[in-house]
Amino acid sequence: MLLIVVMIVAMYFLMIRPQRKQQKKHQDTLNQLKKGDHVVTIGRLHGVIDEINMEAKTVTLDCDGIYLVFDLNAIAKVTQRSAASEVTSAAATEQKPAEDEKPDTTEATPSDAAADESTDDTKADK
């Protein structure tokens, strides 16, 4: 009897739990979909999301000018996020420089470069 209980517990941790984690991760990915995301369907069709209908659980993909409607669960993975979501995530992670740090103002101007070249020429002549 103990052996059967151990086998059921082992089956849970080896099979059922990882599958549930994977399903939850996929559902989170589907909930974060936005217009303009590049996706791949379960049929390996690549396209860009044009419209998402959460009530009907459908997504419309633009595949080089051909608009196809798929079930939301047909999205296998997101290959590239839209530019709007990348901009917002980049702005959120951007940090302001500390007040102690001074900006680097040692950029050479064209007149400085010309002055440096003329002094190098005069040194070479001597």
PDB file of C-alpha atoms in Angstrom:
ATOM      1  CA  MET A   1       0.000   0.000   0.000  1.00  0.00           C
ATOM      2  CA  LEU A   2       2.830   2.382   0.864  1.00  0.00           C
ATOM      3  CA  LEU A   3       4.460   1.649  -2.468  1.00  0.00           C
ATOM      4  CA  ILE A   4       1.330   2.760  -4.366  1.00  0.00           C
ATOM      5  CA  VAL A   5       1.179   6.059  -2.436  1.00  0.00           C
ATOM      6  CA  VAL A   6       4.869   6.724  -3.145  1.00  0.00           C
ATOM      7  CA  MET A   7       4.323   6.036  -6.858  1.00  0.00           C
ATOM      8  CA  ILE A   8       1.363   8.457  -6.993  1.00  0.00           C
ATOM      9  CA  VAL A   9       3.362  11.197  -5.236  1.00  0.00           C
ATOM     10  CA  ALA A  10       6.334  10.612  -7.545  1.00  0.00           C
ATOM     11  CA  MET A  11       4.052  10.764 -10.599  1.00  0.00           C
ATOM     12  CA  TYR A  12       2.635  14.074  -9.367  1.00  0.00           C
ATOM     13  CA  PHE A  13       6.059  15.681  -8.958  1.00  0.00           C
ATOM     14  CA  LEU A  14       7.498  14.232 -12.159  1.00  0.00           C
ATOM     15  CA  MET A  15       4.558  14.657 -14.548  1.00  0.00           C
ATOM     16  CA  ILE A  16       1.580  16.681 -13.382  1.00  0.00           C
ATOM     17  CA  ARG A  17       3.303  19.581 -11.589  1.00  0.00           C
ATOM     18  CA  PRO A  18       5.711  20.505 -14.455  1.00  0.00           C
ATOM     19  CA  GLN A  19       2.825  20.356 -16.938  1.00  0.00           C
ATOM     20  CA  ARG A  20       0.752  22.752 -14.814  1.00  0.00           C
ATOM     21  CA  LYS A  21       3.697  25.158 -14.552  1.00  0.00           C
ATOM     22  CA  GLN A  22       4.075  25.100 -18.327  1.00  0.00           C
ATOM     23  CA  GLN A  23       0.336  25.720 -18.827  1.00  0.00           C
ATOM     24  CA  LYS A  24       0.407  28.672 -16.422  1.00  0.00           C
ATOM     25  CA  LYS A  25       3.431  30.182 -18.196  1.00  0.00           C
ATOM     26  CA  HIS A  26       1.673  29.822 -21.587  1.00  0.00           C
ATOM     27  CA  GLN A  27      -1.501  31.426 -20.200  1.00  0.00           C
ATOM     28  CA  ASP A  28       0.536  34.358 -18.843  1.00  0.00           C
ATOM     29  CA  THR A  29       2.126  34.785 -22.274  1.00  0.00           C
ATOM     30  CA  LEU A  30      -1.311  34.817 -23.919  1.00  0.00           C
ATOM     31  CA  ASN A  31      -2.590  37.405 -21.433  1.00  0.00           C
ATOM     32  CA  GLN A  32       0.332  39.725 -22.270  1.00  0.00           C
ATOM     33  CA  LEU A  33      -0.233  39.675 -26.047  1.00  0.00           C
ATOM     34  CA  LYS A  34      -0.587  43.075 -27.696  1.00  0.00           C
ATOM     35  CA  LYS A  35      -1.208  44.367 -31.182  1.00  0.00           C
ATOM     36  CA  GLY A  36       2.046  44.352 -33.170  1.00  0.00           C
ATOM     37  CA  ASP A  37       3.642  41.338 -31.429  1.00  0.00           C
ATOM     38  CA  HIS A  38       5.298  38.822 -33.748  1.00  0.00           C
ATOM     39  CA  VAL A  39       4.029  35.325 -32.977  1.00  0.00           C
ATOM     40  CA  VAL A  40       4.251  31.740 -34.198  1.00  0.00           C
ATOM     41  CA  THR A  41       1.165  29.508 -34.216  1.00  0.00           C
ATOM     42  CA  ILE A  42       1.055  25.813 -33.358  1.00  0.00           C
ATOM     43  CA  GLY A  43       1.009  25.156 -37.132  1.00  0.00           C
ATOM     44  CA  ARG A  44       4.330  27.104 -37.378  1.00  0.00           C
ATOM     45  CA  LEU A  45       2.717  30.026 -39.209  1.00  0.00           C
ATOM     46  CA  HIS A  46       4.531  33.298 -38.487  1.00  0.00           C
ATOM     47  CA  GLY A  47       2.566  36.535 -38.295  1.00  0.00           C
ATOM     48  CA  VAL A  48       1.968  39.866 -36.580  1.00  0.00           C
ATOM     49  CA  ILE A  49      -1.005  40.366 -34.280  1.00  0.00           C
ATOM     50  CA  ASP A  50      -3.504  42.771 -35.797  1.00  0.00           C
ATOM     51  CA  GLU A  51      -6.437  42.321 -33.417  1.00  0.00           C
ATOM     52  CA  ILE A  52      -7.208  40.443 -30.198  1.00  0.00           C
ATOM     53  CA  ASN A  53     -10.781  39.566 -29.216  1.00  0.00           C
ATOM     54  CA  MET A  54     -10.748  38.416 -25.589  1.00  0.00           C
ATOM     55  CA  GLU A  55     -14.527  37.730 -25.472  1.00  0.00           C
ATOM     56  CA  ALA A  56     -14.377  35.292 -28.389  1.00  0.00           C
ATOM     57  CA  LYS A  57     -10.822  34.178 -27.480  1.00  0.00           C
ATOM     58  CA  THR A  58      -9.574  34.823 -31.020  1.00  0.00           C
ATOM     59  CA  VAL A  59      -6.613  36.623 -32.512  1.00  0.00           C
ATOM     60  CA  THR A  60      -6.253  38.050 -36.017  1.00  0.00           C
ATOM     61  CA  LEU A  61      -2.797  37.689 -37.552  1.00  0.00           C
ATOM     62  CA  ASP A  62      -1.350  39.677 -40.439  1.00  0.00           C
ATOM     63  CA  CYS A  63       0.702  37.251 -42.529  1.00  0.00           C
ATOM     64  CA  ASP A  64       2.181  39.432 -45.295  1.00  0.00           C
ATOM     65  CA  GLY A  65      -1.120  41.156 -46.019  1.00  0.00           C
ATOM     66  CA  ILE A  66      -3.334  38.105 -45.467  1.00  0.00           C
ATOM     67  CA  TYR A  67      -5.436  38.390 -42.325  1.00  0.00           C
ATOM     68  CA  LEU A  68      -6.188  35.088 -40.612  1.00  0.00           C
ATOM     69  CA  VAL A  69      -8.274  34.513 -37.492  1.00  0.00           C
ATOM     70  CA  PHE A  70      -7.017  31.928 -34.992  1.00  0.00           C
ATOM     71  CA  ASP A  71      -8.113  30.651 -31.633  1.00  0.00           C
ATOM     72  CA  LEU A  72      -6.062  32.354 -28.914  1.00  0.00           C
ATOM     73  CA  ASN A  73      -4.719  28.985 -27.780  1.00  0.00           C
ATOM     74  CA  ALA A  74      -3.249  28.445 -31.273  1.00  0.00           C
ATOM     75  CA  ILE A  75      -0.422  30.863 -30.431  1.00  0.00           C
ATOM     76  CA  ALA A  76       2.619  28.742 -29.636  1.00  0.00           C
ATOM     77  CA  LYS A  77       5.115  31.487 -28.795  1.00  0.00           C
ATOM     78  CA  VAL A  78       5.902  35.174 -29.095  1.00  0.00           C
ATOM     79  CA  THR A  79       9.056  35.761 -31.133  1.00  0.00           C
ATOM     80  CA  GLN A  80       9.222  39.551 -30.848  1.00  0.00           C
ATOM     81  CA  ARG A  81       7.292  42.020 -28.734  1.00  0.00           C
ATOM     82  CA  SER A  82       5.803  45.124 -30.339  1.00  0.00           C
ATOM     83  CA  ALA A  83       7.787  48.360 -30.294  1.00  0.00           C
ATOM     84  CA  ALA A  84       5.267  50.021 -27.958  1.00  0.00           C
ATOM     85  CA  SER A  85       5.740  47.385 -25.251  1.00  0.00           C
ATOM     86  CA  GLU A  86       9.550  47.484 -25.702  1.00  0.00           C
ATOM     87  CA  VAL A  87       9.586  51.267 -25.272  1.00  0.00           C
ATOM     88  CA  THR A  88       7.573  51.109 -22.067  1.00  0.00           C
ATOM     89  CA  SER A  89       9.719  48.318 -20.629  1.00  0.00           C
ATOM     90  CA  ALA A  90      12.925  50.146 -21.588  1.00  0.00           C
ATOM     91  CA  ALA A  91      11.671  53.365 -19.990  1.00  0.00           C
ATOM     92  CA  ALA A  92      10.810  51.494 -16.810  1.00  0.00           C
ATOM     93  CA  THR A  93      14.275  49.962 -16.535  1.00  0.00           C
ATOM     94  CA  GLU A  94      16.147  53.150 -17.422  1.00  0.00           C
ATOM     95  CA  GLN A  95      17.794  54.657 -14.369  1.00  0.00           C
ATOM     96  CA  LYS A  96      18.635  58.272 -13.761  1.00  0.00           C
ATOM     97  CA  PRO A  97      22.327  59.035 -13.123  1.00  0.00           C
ATOM     98  CA  ALA A  98      23.280  59.717  -9.530  1.00  0.00           C
ATOM     99  CA  GLU A  99      23.700  63.335  -8.461  1.00  0.00           C
ATOM    100  CA  ASP A 100      27.351  62.658  -7.578  1.00  0.00           C
ATOM    101  CA  GLU A 101      28.172  61.630 -11.126  1.00  0.00           C
ATOM    102  CA  LYS A 102      29.005  64.386 -13.537  1.00  0.00           C
ATOM    103  CA  PRO A 103      28.213  63.959 -17.221  1.00  0.00           C
ATOM    104  CA  ASP A 104      31.128  63.365 -19.545  1.00  0.00           C
ATOM    105  CA  THR A 105      31.779  66.688 -21.300  1.00  0.00           C
ATOM    106  CA  THR A 106      35.142  65.822 -22.821  1.00  0.00           C
ATOM    107  CA  GLU A 107      33.859  65.471 -26.344  1.00  0.00           C
ATOM    108  CA  ALA A 108      36.204  66.941 -28.933  1.00  0.00           C
ATOM    109  CA  THR A 109      34.837  69.582 -31.242  1.00  0.00           C
ATOM    110  CA  PRO A 110      35.967  69.869 -34.871  1.00  0.00           C
ATOM    111  CA  SER A 111      37.979  73.002 -34.063  1.00  0.00           C
ATOM    112  CA  ASP A 112      39.782  71.137 -31.250  1.00  0.00           C
ATOM    113  CA  ALA A 113      40.644  68.307 -33.639  1.00  0.00           C
ATOM    114  CA  ALA A 114      42.054  70.771 -36.174  1.00  0.00           C
ATOM    115  CA  ALA A 115      44.126  72.473 -33.471  1.00  0.00           C
ATOM    116  CA  ASP A 116      45.500  69.096 -32.330  1.00  0.00           C
ATOM    117  CA  GLU A 117      46.503  68.197 -35.894  1.00  0.00           C
ATOM    118  CA  SER A 118      48.301  71.521 -36.407  1.00  0.00           C
ATOM    119  CA  THR A 119      50.304  71.136 -33.190  1.00  0.00           C
ATOM    120  CA  ASP A 120      51.253  67.575 -34.187  1.00  0.00           C
ATOM    121  CA  ASP A 121      52.454  68.873 -37.571  1.00  0.00           C
ATOM    122  CA  THR A 122      54.627  71.569 -35.969  1.00  0.00           C
ATOM    123  CA  LYS A 123      56.153  69.061 -33.568  1.00  0.00           C
ATOM    124  CA  ALA A 124      56.994  66.751 -36.465  1.00  0.00           C
ATOM    125  CA  ASP A 125      58.718  69.639 -38.326  1.00  0.00           C
ATOM    126  CA  LYS A 126      61.086  70.336 -35.422  1.00  0.00           C
TER     127      LYS A 126
END
